[in-house]
Short mmCIF file of C-alpha atoms in Angstrom, two decimals:
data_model
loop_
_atom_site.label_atom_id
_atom_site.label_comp_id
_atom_site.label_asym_id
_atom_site.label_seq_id
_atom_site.Cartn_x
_atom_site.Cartn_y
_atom_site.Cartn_z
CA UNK A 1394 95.98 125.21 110.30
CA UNK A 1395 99.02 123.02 111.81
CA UNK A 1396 103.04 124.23 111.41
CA UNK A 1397 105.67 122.06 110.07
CA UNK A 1398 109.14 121.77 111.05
CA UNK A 1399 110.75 121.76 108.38
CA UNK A 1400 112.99 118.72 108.74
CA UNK A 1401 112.41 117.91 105.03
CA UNK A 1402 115.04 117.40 102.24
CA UNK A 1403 115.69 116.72 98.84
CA UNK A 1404 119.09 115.00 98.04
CA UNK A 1405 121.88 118.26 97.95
CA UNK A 1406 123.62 116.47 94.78
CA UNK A 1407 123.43 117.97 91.18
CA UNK A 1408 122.05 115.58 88.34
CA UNK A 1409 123.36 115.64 85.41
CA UNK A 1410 121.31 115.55 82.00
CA UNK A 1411 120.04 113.09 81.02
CA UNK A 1412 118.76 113.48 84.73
CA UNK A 1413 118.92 110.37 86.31
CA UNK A 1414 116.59 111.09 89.47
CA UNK A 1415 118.11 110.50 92.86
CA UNK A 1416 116.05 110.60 95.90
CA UNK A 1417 116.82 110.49 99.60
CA UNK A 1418 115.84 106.50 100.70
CA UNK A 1419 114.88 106.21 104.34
CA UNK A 1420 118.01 106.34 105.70
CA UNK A 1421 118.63 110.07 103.99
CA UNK A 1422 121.33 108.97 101.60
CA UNK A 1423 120.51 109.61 97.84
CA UNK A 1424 121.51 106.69 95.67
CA UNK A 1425 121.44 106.90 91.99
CA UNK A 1426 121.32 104.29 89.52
CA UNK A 1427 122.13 104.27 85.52
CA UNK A 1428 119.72 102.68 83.02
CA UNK A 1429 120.05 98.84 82.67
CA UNK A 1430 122.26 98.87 85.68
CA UNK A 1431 122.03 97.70 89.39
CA UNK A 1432 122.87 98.79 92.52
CA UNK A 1433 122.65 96.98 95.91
CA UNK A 1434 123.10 97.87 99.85
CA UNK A 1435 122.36 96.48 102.76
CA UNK A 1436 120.03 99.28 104.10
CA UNK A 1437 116.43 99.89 103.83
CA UNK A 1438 116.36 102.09 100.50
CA UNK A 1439 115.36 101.76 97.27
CA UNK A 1440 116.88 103.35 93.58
CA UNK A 1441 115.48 104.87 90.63
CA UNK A 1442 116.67 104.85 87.11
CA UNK A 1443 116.31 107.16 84.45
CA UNK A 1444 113.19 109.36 84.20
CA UNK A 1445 113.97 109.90 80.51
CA UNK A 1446 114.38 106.91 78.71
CA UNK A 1447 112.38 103.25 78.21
CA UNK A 1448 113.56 101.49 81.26
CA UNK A 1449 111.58 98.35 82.03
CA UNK A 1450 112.08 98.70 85.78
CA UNK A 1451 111.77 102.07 87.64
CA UNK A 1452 111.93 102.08 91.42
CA UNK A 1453 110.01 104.88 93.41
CA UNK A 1454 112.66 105.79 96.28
CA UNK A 1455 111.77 106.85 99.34
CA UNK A 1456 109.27 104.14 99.46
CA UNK A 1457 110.69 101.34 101.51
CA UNK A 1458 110.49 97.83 99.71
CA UNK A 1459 107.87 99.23 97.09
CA UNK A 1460 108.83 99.92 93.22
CA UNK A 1461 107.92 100.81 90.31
CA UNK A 1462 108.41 97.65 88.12
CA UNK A 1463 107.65 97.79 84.39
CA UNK A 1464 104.73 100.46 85.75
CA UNK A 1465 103.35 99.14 88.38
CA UNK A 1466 103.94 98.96 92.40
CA UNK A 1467 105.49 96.04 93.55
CA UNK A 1468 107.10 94.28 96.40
CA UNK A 1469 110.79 93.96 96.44
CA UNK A 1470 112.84 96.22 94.06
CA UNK A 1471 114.45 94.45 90.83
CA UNK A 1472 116.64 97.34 91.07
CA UNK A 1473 118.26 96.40 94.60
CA UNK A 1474 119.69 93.24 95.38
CA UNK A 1475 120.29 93.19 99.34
CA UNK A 1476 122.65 90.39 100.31
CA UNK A 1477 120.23 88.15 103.21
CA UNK A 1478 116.77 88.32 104.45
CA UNK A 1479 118.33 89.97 107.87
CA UNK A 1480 118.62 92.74 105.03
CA UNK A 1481 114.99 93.38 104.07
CA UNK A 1482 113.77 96.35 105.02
CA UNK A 1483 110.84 96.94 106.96
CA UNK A 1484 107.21 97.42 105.52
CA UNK A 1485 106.80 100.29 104.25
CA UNK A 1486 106.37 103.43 106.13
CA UNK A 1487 102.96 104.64 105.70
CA UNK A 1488 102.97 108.39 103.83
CA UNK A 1489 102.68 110.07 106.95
CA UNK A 1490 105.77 109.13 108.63
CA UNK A 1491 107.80 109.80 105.60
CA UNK A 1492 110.21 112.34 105.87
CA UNK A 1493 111.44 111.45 102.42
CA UNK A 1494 110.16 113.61 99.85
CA UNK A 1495 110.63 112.22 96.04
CA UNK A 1496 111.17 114.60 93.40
CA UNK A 1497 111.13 115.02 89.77
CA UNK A 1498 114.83 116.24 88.10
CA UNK A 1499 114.85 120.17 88.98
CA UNK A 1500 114.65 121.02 84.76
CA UNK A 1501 111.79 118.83 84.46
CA UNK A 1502 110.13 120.87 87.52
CA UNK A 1503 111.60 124.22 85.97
CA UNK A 1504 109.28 123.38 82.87
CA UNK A 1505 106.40 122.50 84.49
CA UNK A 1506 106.61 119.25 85.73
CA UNK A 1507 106.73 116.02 84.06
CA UNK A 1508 103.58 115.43 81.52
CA UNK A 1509 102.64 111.73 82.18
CA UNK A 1510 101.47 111.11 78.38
CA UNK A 1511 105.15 111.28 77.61
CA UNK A 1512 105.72 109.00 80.20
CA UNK A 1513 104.01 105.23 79.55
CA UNK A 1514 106.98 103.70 81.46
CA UNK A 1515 105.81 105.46 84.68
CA UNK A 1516 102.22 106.10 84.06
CA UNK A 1517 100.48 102.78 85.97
CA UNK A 1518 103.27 102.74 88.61
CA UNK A 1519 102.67 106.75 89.56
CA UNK A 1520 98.63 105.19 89.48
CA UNK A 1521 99.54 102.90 91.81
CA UNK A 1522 101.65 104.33 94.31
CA UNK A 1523 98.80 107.31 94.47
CA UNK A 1524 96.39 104.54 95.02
CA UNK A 1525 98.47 103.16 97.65
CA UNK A 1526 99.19 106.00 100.53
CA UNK A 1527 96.35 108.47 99.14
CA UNK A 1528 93.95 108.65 96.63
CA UNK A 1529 94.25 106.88 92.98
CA UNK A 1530 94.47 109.33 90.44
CA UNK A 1531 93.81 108.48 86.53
CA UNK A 1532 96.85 109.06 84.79
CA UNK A 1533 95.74 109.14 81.39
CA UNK A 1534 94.00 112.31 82.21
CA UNK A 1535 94.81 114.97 79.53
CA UNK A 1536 97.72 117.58 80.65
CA UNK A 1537 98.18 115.85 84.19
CA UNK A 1538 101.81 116.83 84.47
CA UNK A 1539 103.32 115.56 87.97
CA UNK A 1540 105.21 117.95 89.53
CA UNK A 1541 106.42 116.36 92.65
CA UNK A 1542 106.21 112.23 93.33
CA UNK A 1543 106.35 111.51 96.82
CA UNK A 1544 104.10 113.57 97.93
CA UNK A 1545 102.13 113.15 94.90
CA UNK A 1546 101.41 117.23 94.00
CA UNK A 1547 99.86 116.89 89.97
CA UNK A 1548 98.69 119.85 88.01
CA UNK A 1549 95.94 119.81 84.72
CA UNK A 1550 96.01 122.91 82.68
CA UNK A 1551 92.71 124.31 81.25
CA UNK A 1552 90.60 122.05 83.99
CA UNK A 1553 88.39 124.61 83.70
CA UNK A 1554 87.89 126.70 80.45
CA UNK A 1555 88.34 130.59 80.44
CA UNK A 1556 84.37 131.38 79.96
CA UNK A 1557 83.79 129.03 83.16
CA UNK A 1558 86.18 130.70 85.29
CA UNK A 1559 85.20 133.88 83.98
CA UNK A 1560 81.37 133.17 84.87
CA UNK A 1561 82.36 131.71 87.99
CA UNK A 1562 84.39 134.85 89.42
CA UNK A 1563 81.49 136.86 88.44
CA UNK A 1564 78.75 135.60 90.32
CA UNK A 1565 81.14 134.68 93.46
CA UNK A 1566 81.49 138.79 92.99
CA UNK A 1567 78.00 139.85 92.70
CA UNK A 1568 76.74 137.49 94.94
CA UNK A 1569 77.49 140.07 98.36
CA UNK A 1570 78.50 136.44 100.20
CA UNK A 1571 82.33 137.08 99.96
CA UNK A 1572 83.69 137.37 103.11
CA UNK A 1573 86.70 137.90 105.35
CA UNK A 1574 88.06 133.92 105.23
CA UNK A 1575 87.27 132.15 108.70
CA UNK A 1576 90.58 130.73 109.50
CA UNK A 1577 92.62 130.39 113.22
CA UNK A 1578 95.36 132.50 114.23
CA UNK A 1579 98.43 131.19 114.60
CA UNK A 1580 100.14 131.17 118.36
CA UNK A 1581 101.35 134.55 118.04
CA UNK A 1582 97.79 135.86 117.51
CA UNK A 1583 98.39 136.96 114.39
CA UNK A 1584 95.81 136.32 111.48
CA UNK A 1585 97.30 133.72 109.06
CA UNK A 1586 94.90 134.90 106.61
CA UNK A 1587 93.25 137.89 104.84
CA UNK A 1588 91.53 136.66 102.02
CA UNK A 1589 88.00 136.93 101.52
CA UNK A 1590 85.90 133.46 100.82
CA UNK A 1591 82.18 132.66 100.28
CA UNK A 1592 80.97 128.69 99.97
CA UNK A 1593 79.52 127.95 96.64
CA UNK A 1594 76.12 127.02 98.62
CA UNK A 1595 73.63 130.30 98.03
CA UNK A 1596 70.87 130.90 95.96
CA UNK A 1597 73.09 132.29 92.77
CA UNK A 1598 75.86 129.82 93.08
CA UNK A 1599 74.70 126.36 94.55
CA UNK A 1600 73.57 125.26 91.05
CA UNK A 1601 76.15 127.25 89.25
CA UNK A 1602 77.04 125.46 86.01
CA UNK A 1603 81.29 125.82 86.56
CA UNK A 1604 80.62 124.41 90.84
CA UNK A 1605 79.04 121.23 88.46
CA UNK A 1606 82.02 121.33 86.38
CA UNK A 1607 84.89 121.36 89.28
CA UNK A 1608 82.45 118.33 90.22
CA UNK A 1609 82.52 116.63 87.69
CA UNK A 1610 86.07 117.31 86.76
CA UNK A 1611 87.27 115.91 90.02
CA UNK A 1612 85.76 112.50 90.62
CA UNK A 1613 87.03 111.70 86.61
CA UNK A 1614 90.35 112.50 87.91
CA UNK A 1615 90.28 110.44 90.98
CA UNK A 1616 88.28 107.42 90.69
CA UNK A 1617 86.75 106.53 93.71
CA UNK A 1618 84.84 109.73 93.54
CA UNK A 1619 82.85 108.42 90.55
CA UNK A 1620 79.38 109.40 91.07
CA UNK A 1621 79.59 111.10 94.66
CA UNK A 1622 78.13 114.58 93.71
CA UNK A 1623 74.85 113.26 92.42
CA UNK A 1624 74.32 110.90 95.75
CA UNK A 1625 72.05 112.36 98.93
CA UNK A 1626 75.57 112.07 101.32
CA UNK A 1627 77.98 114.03 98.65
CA UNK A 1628 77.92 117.15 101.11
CA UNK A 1629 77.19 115.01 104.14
CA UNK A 1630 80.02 113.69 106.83
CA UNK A 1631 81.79 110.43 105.33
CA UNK A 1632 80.07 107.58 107.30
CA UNK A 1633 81.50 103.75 106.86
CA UNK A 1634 78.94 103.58 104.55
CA UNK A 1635 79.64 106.24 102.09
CA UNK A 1636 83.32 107.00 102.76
CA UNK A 1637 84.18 109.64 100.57
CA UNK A 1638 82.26 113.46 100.73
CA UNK A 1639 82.76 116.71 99.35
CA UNK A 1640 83.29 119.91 101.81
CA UNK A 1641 81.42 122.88 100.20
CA UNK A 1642 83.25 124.47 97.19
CA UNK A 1643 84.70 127.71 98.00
CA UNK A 1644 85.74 130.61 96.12
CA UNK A 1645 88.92 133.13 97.82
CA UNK A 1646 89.50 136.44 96.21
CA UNK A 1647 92.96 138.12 97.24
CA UNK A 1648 94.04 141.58 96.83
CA UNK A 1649 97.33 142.35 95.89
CA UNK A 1650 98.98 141.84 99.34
CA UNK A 1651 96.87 139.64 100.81
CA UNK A 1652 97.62 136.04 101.53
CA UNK A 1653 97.16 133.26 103.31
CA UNK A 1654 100.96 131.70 105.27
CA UNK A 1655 102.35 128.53 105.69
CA UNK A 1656 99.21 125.93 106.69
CA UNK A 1657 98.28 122.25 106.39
CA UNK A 1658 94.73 121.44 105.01
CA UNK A 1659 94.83 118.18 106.63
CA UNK A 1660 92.85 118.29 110.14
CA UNK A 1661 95.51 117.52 112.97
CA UNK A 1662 94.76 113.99 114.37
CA UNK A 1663 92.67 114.24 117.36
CA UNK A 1664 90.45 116.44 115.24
CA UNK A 1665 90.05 114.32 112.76
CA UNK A 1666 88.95 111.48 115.03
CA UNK A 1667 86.38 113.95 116.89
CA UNK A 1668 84.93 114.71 113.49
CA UNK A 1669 85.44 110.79 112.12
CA UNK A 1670 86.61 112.14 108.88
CA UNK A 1671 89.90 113.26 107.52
CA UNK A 1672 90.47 115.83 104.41
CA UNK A 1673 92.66 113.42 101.97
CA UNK A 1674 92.52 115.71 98.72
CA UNK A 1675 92.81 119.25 97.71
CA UNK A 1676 91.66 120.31 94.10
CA UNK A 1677 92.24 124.01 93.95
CA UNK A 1678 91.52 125.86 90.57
CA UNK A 1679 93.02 128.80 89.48
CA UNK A 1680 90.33 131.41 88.24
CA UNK A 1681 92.75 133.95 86.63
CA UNK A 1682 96.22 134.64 85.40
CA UNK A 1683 98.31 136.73 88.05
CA UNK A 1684 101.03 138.76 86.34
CA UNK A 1685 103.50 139.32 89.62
CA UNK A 1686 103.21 136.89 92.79
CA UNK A 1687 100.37 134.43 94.13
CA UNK A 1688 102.31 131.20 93.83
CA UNK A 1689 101.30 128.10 95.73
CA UNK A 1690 104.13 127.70 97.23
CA UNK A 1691 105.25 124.22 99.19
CA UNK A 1692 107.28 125.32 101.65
CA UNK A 1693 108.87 121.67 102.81
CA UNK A 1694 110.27 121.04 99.67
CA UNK A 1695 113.54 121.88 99.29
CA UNK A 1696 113.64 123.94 97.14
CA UNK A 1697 110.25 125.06 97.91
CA UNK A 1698 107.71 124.38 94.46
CA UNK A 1699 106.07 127.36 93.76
CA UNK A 1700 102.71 126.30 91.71
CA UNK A 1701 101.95 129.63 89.46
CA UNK A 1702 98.74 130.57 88.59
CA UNK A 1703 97.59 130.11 85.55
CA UNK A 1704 93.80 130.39 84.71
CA UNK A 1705 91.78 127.39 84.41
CA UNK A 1706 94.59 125.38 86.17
CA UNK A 1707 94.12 122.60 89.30
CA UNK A 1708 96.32 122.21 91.47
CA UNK A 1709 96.06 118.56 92.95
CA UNK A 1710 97.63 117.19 96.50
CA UNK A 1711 96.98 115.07 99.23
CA UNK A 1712 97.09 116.65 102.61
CA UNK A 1713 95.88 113.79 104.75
CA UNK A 1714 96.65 110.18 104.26
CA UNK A 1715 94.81 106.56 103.75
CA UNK A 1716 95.67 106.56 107.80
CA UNK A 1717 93.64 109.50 108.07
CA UNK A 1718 96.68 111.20 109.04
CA UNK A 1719 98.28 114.45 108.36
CA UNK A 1720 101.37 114.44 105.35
CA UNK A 1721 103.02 116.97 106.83
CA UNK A 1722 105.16 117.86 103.48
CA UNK A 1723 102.31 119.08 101.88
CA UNK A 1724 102.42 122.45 104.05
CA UNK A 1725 101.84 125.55 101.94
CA UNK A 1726 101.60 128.98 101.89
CA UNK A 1727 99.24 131.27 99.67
CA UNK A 1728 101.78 133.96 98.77
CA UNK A 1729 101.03 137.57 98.27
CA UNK A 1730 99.97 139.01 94.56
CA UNK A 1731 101.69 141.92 94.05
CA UNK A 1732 100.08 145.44 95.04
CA UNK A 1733 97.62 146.18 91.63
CA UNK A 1734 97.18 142.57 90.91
CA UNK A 1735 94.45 139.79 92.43
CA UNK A 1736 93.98 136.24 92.99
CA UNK A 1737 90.90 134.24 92.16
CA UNK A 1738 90.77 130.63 93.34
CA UNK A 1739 87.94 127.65 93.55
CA UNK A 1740 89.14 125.19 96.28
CA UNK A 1741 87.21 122.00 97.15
CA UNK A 1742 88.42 119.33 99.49
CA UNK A 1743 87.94 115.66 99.65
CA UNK A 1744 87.14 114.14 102.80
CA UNK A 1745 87.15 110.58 103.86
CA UNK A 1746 85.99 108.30 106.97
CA UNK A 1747 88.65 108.05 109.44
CA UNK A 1748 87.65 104.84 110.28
CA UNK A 1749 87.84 103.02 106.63
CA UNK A 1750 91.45 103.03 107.29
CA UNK A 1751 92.26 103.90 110.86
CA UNK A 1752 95.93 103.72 112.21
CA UNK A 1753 96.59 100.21 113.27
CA UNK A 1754 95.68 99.61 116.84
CA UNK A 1755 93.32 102.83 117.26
CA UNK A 1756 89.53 102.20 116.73
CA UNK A 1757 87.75 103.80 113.98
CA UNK A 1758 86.64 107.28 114.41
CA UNK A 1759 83.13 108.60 115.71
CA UNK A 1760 81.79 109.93 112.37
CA UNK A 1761 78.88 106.93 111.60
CA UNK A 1762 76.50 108.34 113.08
CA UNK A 1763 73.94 105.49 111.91
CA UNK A 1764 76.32 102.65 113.07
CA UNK A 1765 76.78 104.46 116.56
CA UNK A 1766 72.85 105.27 117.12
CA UNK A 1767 71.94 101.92 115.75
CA UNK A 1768 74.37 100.48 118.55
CA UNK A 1769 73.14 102.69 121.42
CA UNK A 1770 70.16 101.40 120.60
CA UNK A 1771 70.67 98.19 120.90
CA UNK A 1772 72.43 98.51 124.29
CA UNK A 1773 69.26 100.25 125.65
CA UNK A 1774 67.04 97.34 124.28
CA UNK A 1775 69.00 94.59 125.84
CA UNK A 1776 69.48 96.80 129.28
CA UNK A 1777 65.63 97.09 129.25
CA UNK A 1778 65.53 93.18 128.41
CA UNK A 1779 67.76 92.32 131.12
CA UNK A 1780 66.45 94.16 133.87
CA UNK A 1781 62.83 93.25 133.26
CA UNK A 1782 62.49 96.84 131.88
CA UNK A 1783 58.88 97.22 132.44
CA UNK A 1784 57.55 95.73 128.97
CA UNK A 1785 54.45 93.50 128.43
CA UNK A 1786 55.05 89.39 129.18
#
């Protein structure tokens, strides 16, 4: 688990209701615009209009020279006129470089974030701009309510129902695999975390009927998942083949005081390319209600988003990118349930093939295994060939 420094903001100026959002553009200056009305300068940033009304155009600042126009991504913002071509902005700056971070209006986070269904204007656009640094989520899901934009952090109440988290916490109990979580220290040598965790892979829980559910659940949420858990490679390392995998579901359990600080779930860089695969999704399900404490807190926001739990809720974010490269503003922290209360959780992660969409100028990562045999193989046929190698003439 990786630090983060912090340098994150949120534009310091109030918004007024009806909250017209304004959002730090890549230069770090908010900018707001009023419905039906335009706004222009001559620096790389973009505006947004009105979360709350109609509007045919809505920009997604933050984002370079992409909007959202009349719900979908586009090139060059209708909202922003920019006086020459010496004006343009650069391409965009790929999610992992951002330092941006695009919010919704603080009273539509206060009540829980904004419920896409009673959003159509910004329904395909929000599609598309997941699609386009991370994964692609389906936005007509039922109670996806987005709770952050840029980085994309989504929660679905009542993803799972009562009876399967119920029946899930029970056999993760009885089945004597819970223990202490495996995690690194941090450079202090203190333990970052003192949960207790068992993979949903033994004999009572690797066919568990609520581990098919989460399954399920989570590739009809994100697309490109469609299918995965019923093919031979779902648990397997993502190969250029079959780039997407699941890690092994897990199940925490915290006591009241026990917790898990400030982390990335995103493998740093060089790790990721060791392993050829980088964790681009994290579906984490609340198990149970917790009366006092055990937010998900995201500690780069600013304010920090505390996600509370709520039973049968996901929690949805991406921690690595398309680049297969750490989004540093999704760092989080696992806060303490008060003393007398717990915290159940089902976590899964998404992983994907670093080299599908390696960082421009670095070759893909090691993880096909097939492609890389296949190719030492090859290299030892035509050394043998060349060198007269011994074989029949």
């Amino acid at each position: 688990a990786g630090k983060a420094d912090g340098s994150d903001t949120l534009p310091s100026e109030n918004m007024p209701a009806p909250s017209p959002l304004a959002v730090a553009s890549t230069s770090a200056a908010p900018i707001r615009v009023e419905p039906g009305r335009r706004a222009s300068r001559a620096s790389p940033s973009v505006a947004s209009s009105s979360l709350g009304h109609d509007a045919r155009k809505k920009s997604a600042p933050g984002l370079g020279s992409l909007s959202l126009s009349r719900g979908r991504l586009s090139r060059g913002c209708a909202l922003v006129t920019r006086a020459s071509a010496a004006d343009a902005p650069p391409a965009i700056a790929p999610a992992h470089l951002r330092t941006t971070i695009t919010p919704v209006p603080p009273d539509i986070a206060a009540s829980g974030g904004m419920l896409l269904a009673d959003q159509p204007g910004m329904k395909a656009g929000f599609g598309d701009l997941t699609a386009h640094d991370f994964l692609r989520v389906d936005v007509d899901a039922p109670n996806l309510r987005v709770l952050c934009i840029d980085p994309p952090i989504l929660t679905v109440d009542d993803f799972l129902t009562h009876d399967e988290c119920d029946a899930l916490i029970d056999a993760a109990a009885g089945s004597g695999e819970m223990k202490v979580s495996a995690v690194g220290g941090s450079d202090d040598g203190i333990n970052i975390r003192t949960s207790k965790t068992c993979t949903l892979d033994s004999p009572a829980l690797t066919n568990h009927p609520t581990k098919k559910a989460i399954l399920a659940k989570a590739e009809a949420l994100l697309p490109q998942l469609a299918g995965l858990s019923a093919s031979k490679a779902a648990f397997k390392p993502p190969t250029s083949q079959s780039p997407y995998s699941f890690e092994l579901p897990q199940v925490a359990h915290y006591q009241g005081g026990e917790y898990f600080k400030t982390h990335e779930d995103a493998f740093p860089d060089d790790v990721a390319r060791r392993k050829g695969y980088q964790r681009r999704a994290t579906v984490l399900v609340y198990l149970n209600d917790v009366a006092e404490g055990g937010a998900t807190r995201f500690d780069k926001l600013s304010p920090p988003l505390d996600v509370t739990p709520v039973k049968g809720r996901m929690l949805l974010f991406f921690p690595g990118t398309k680049a297969s490269m750490p989004d540093a503003r999704t760092t989080h922290t696992a806060s303490e349930a008060a003393p007398g209360h717990e915290k159940w959780i089902s976590q899964l992660w998404v992983c994907a093939y670093a080299g599908k969409h390696a960082p421009e100028g670095k070759p893909p990562g090691p993880g096909d295994r097939a492609a890389r045999r296949a190719a030492e193989k090859a290299a030892k046929k035509a050394a043998k060939k060349g060198g007269g190698g011994g074989g029949r003439r």
